[in-house]
Amino acid sequence: MLRTIKPKNARAKRALDAREPKEVEDARTAIFVRGTHTGEVVNNVMKELMALKRPDAISFSKKNAIRPFEDSSSLDFWAQKNDASMFLVGQSTKKRPAGLVLARMFDSKVLDMCEFGVDKFVSMSEFKTPKSTPGHKPMMHFASELFDTHPRYIQLKSLLMDFFNAEVIDSICLGGLEHIISVSVAPSSGLNGATGLSLGDGQSSEDLSKLPKVYVRTYTVRMLASGTRVPRVELSPMGPFLDLSLRRSQAADPDLWRAAMKRPKMKKQDVEKGLGKKRKNLEVDELGDLRGRVHIAKQDLDKLQTRKMKGLKAGPGEGDGESTEEGDGEDEGSKRRKRRKSS
Amino acid sequence: MDVSNILASHAAKFQSIDVEKETPLDVDTGFLTVTDLNPIDEDSYSTNLEEYLQSTARDGIQALIASLYSLPTKPSPDGPLAVLPPPTTLLPREKPLPKPKPPTKWERFASAKGIQKKVREKKIWDEEKQEWVNRWGRDGKNKEKEDQWITEVPANAAVDFDPVKVARDARKSRVAQNERQRLQNVARTTAQSERQDRNKEIDRTLATTRLSTASMGKFDKKLDGEKKLKGIKRKFEPTEIPIEREKQSSLAILSKLDGDVKRAKREKPNGGDDVLNVRKAIRSASRGRGAVALGRAQTRGDGKGRRGGKR
């Protein structure tokens, strides 16, 4: 556990305040950790993923004796020390060659983890194509029905989205969309969510080998004129290209997950707008005032009471019974008014 | 006028931007993410993997770009910005939600009275100097009385009346009062949170004790003002469970028992089982001379030993 620091000057106080929990959170900072042995492949994979993740990335260049699935206390410590909430641990062992562990933290505790094996890796430098600018937000593309049905792939999608794209932004410059990260899954042979495996770590090796491979591809985007407002998109490979196979995973603790999924209380303006429920004829303006629109039936101008004159009065012989009655009423009213005037 | 040539050349120049899929693509513009839930076309997958992946990615991104370009925009120095809607995908938070700051005594009073909070600017206009000066701090306006070269003195002032000292003391006392009130607010909030913590702990203990009876507190005596516990159910294991799990649970019990035995051994290293105290038995059998003597007596012969015994 880290000691609690009392800031001694304004700069330190600002730095500590920046680490406080926020309602709308910043992008997740990722730490890239090397295990006791990382082969050339894992080193390169981590270097290139870090290039994609920059500037929210911290590299631990020294080796660390760490096994995230057995003991995650080091991860907890590093997360708190560096104010980071994602980890990519690279480790290559005889049993699990070229392994990567992607871990996600909540409140400096491990929320969930997923382990991959790198089957194939094509570096960025092998494509002589333009690269994206560091720090630009990628677009993400997921292609498989498993991302909606299978718990392992749902977790994978959530982890990768959190890794690359978790920051909530209110606007984006359309010219700055430069690259995409595409995640696809090999065809699944009779694997679906209903018969799917539980997310726990009690999975046997045959079950793991049944999980189809994951292809991570990175492309740059070219926008071509299409004659309409929306441009036509062309992709060119950028790299890195990764073929991953899923290995162990650790699902989130339900209590911790529930705490992590808590949303901030809605603002008054949003609540009054109806929170997605359509409320007709009501809107809330910038000042928080509720404004309504009222619709009235069309006015019948024939019955409009205009100025009363003697000449316009319906005579006793003219018109039907109804009009005479009306006339009587009017007469009474006028009498009353006269009386009031006189009194 | 025949426009078919023009249309054809236009079509040749600009390729289609429409994407047609069996299952419509799931676009989350807030996170710039598109999910394609269509099953994979295995033929094109096996013939040319890279080309297939690139073409599906292109289709998905085309759909995403189309929805991004249809968003309302706002101008900026770097070109138009698309205003993104809030994301639809739910991702876990990085840190817990920020806790609301406890209100100070003044803030509670102000909210009760309906007093609006006003932000005081740090700079105020100085008429004499004709410039903006600090309200407090370096060359602050609150030190004006101490710095001015001439001061009006009341007629009944004492001989050693020092107007600079009076002004300075007044200012210093205001600062001290503010600090005192701040500390009081801090002390109040910590005391409150401690009390809340203690109450919570008591509630938790009470709930545990209630749950500890077989009836889950159904027949317990109720205290005054005790709330009914919610969401408590007796949980029964199913009568039929897979053999694997049954084995696991039995083994867990056994290993726990094993652990008990080990612990008992550690605590009492030279005792036997609970029934016979071996040490005591040896002492009484050898009449206090110890195990070695007893052993020697045994090897010497049975008859002698018995004859020598006390009748």
PDB file of C-alpha atoms in Angstrom, chain A residues 25 28 76 79 84-86 103-112 252-253 255-262, chain B residues 92-97:
ATOM      1  CA  GLU A  25     -12.943   9.733 -17.139  1.00  0.00           C
ATOM      2  CA  ARG A  28      -6.987   4.610 -19.720  1.00  0.00           C
ATOM      3  CA  ASP A  76      -2.321  -3.530  -8.075  1.00  0.00           C
ATOM      4  CA  ALA A  79      -1.611   0.651 -11.070  1.00  0.00           C
ATOM      5  CA  ALA A  84      -2.686   3.405 -14.772  1.00  0.00           C
ATOM      6  CA  SER A  85      -5.623   1.102 -15.332  1.00  0.00           C
ATOM      7  CA  MET A  86      -4.601  -1.279 -18.095  1.00  0.00           C
ATOM      8  CA  ALA A 103      -5.477  -6.907 -17.666  1.00  0.00           C
ATOM      9  CA  ARG A 104      -7.972  -4.246 -16.754  1.00  0.00           C
ATOM     10  CA  MET A 105      -8.099  -2.578 -13.352  1.00  0.00           C
ATOM     11  CA  PHE A 106     -10.815  -0.968 -11.318  1.00  0.00           C
ATOM     12  CA  ASP A 107      -9.869   1.160  -8.348  1.00  0.00           C
ATOM     13  CA  SER A 108      -6.297  -0.223  -8.507  1.00  0.00           C
ATOM     14  CA  LYS A 109      -7.536  -3.805  -8.299  1.00  0.00           C
ATOM     15  CA  VAL A 110      -7.585  -6.332 -11.100  1.00  0.00           C
ATOM     16  CA  LEU A 111     -11.029  -6.426 -12.666  1.00  0.00           C
ATOM     17  CA  ASP A 112     -10.532  -8.988 -15.404  1.00  0.00           C
ATOM     18  CA  ALA A 252     -14.604 -10.012 -13.319  1.00  0.00           C
ATOM     19  CA  ASP A 253     -15.795 -10.501  -9.777  1.00  0.00           C
ATOM     20  CA  ASP A 255     -19.426  -7.259  -6.998  1.00  0.00           C
ATOM     21  CA  LEU A 256     -16.437  -5.439  -8.440  1.00  0.00           C
ATOM     22  CA  TRP A 257     -18.057  -5.427 -11.866  1.00  0.00           C
ATOM     23  CA  ARG A 258     -21.230  -3.939 -10.476  1.00  0.00           C
ATOM     24  CA  ALA A 259     -19.239  -1.219  -8.736  1.00  0.00           C
ATOM     25  CA  ALA A 260     -17.336  -0.527 -11.948  1.00  0.00           C
ATOM     26  CA  MET A 261     -20.490  -0.246 -14.030  1.00  0.00           C
ATOM     27  CA  LYS A 262     -22.082   2.409 -11.835  1.00  0.00           C
TER      28      LYS A 262
ATOM     29  CA  PRO B  92     -16.516  -0.417 -16.817  1.00  0.00           C
ATOM     30  CA  ARG B  93     -15.184   2.636 -15.073  1.00  0.00           C
ATOM     31  CA  GLU B  94     -11.531   3.074 -14.202  1.00  0.00           C
ATOM     32  CA  LYS B  95     -12.153   4.446 -10.717  1.00  0.00           C
ATOM     33  CA  PRO B  96     -15.230   4.572  -8.505  1.00  0.00           C
ATOM     34  CA  LEU B  97     -17.596   7.493  -8.859  1.00  0.00           C
TER      35      LEU B  97
END
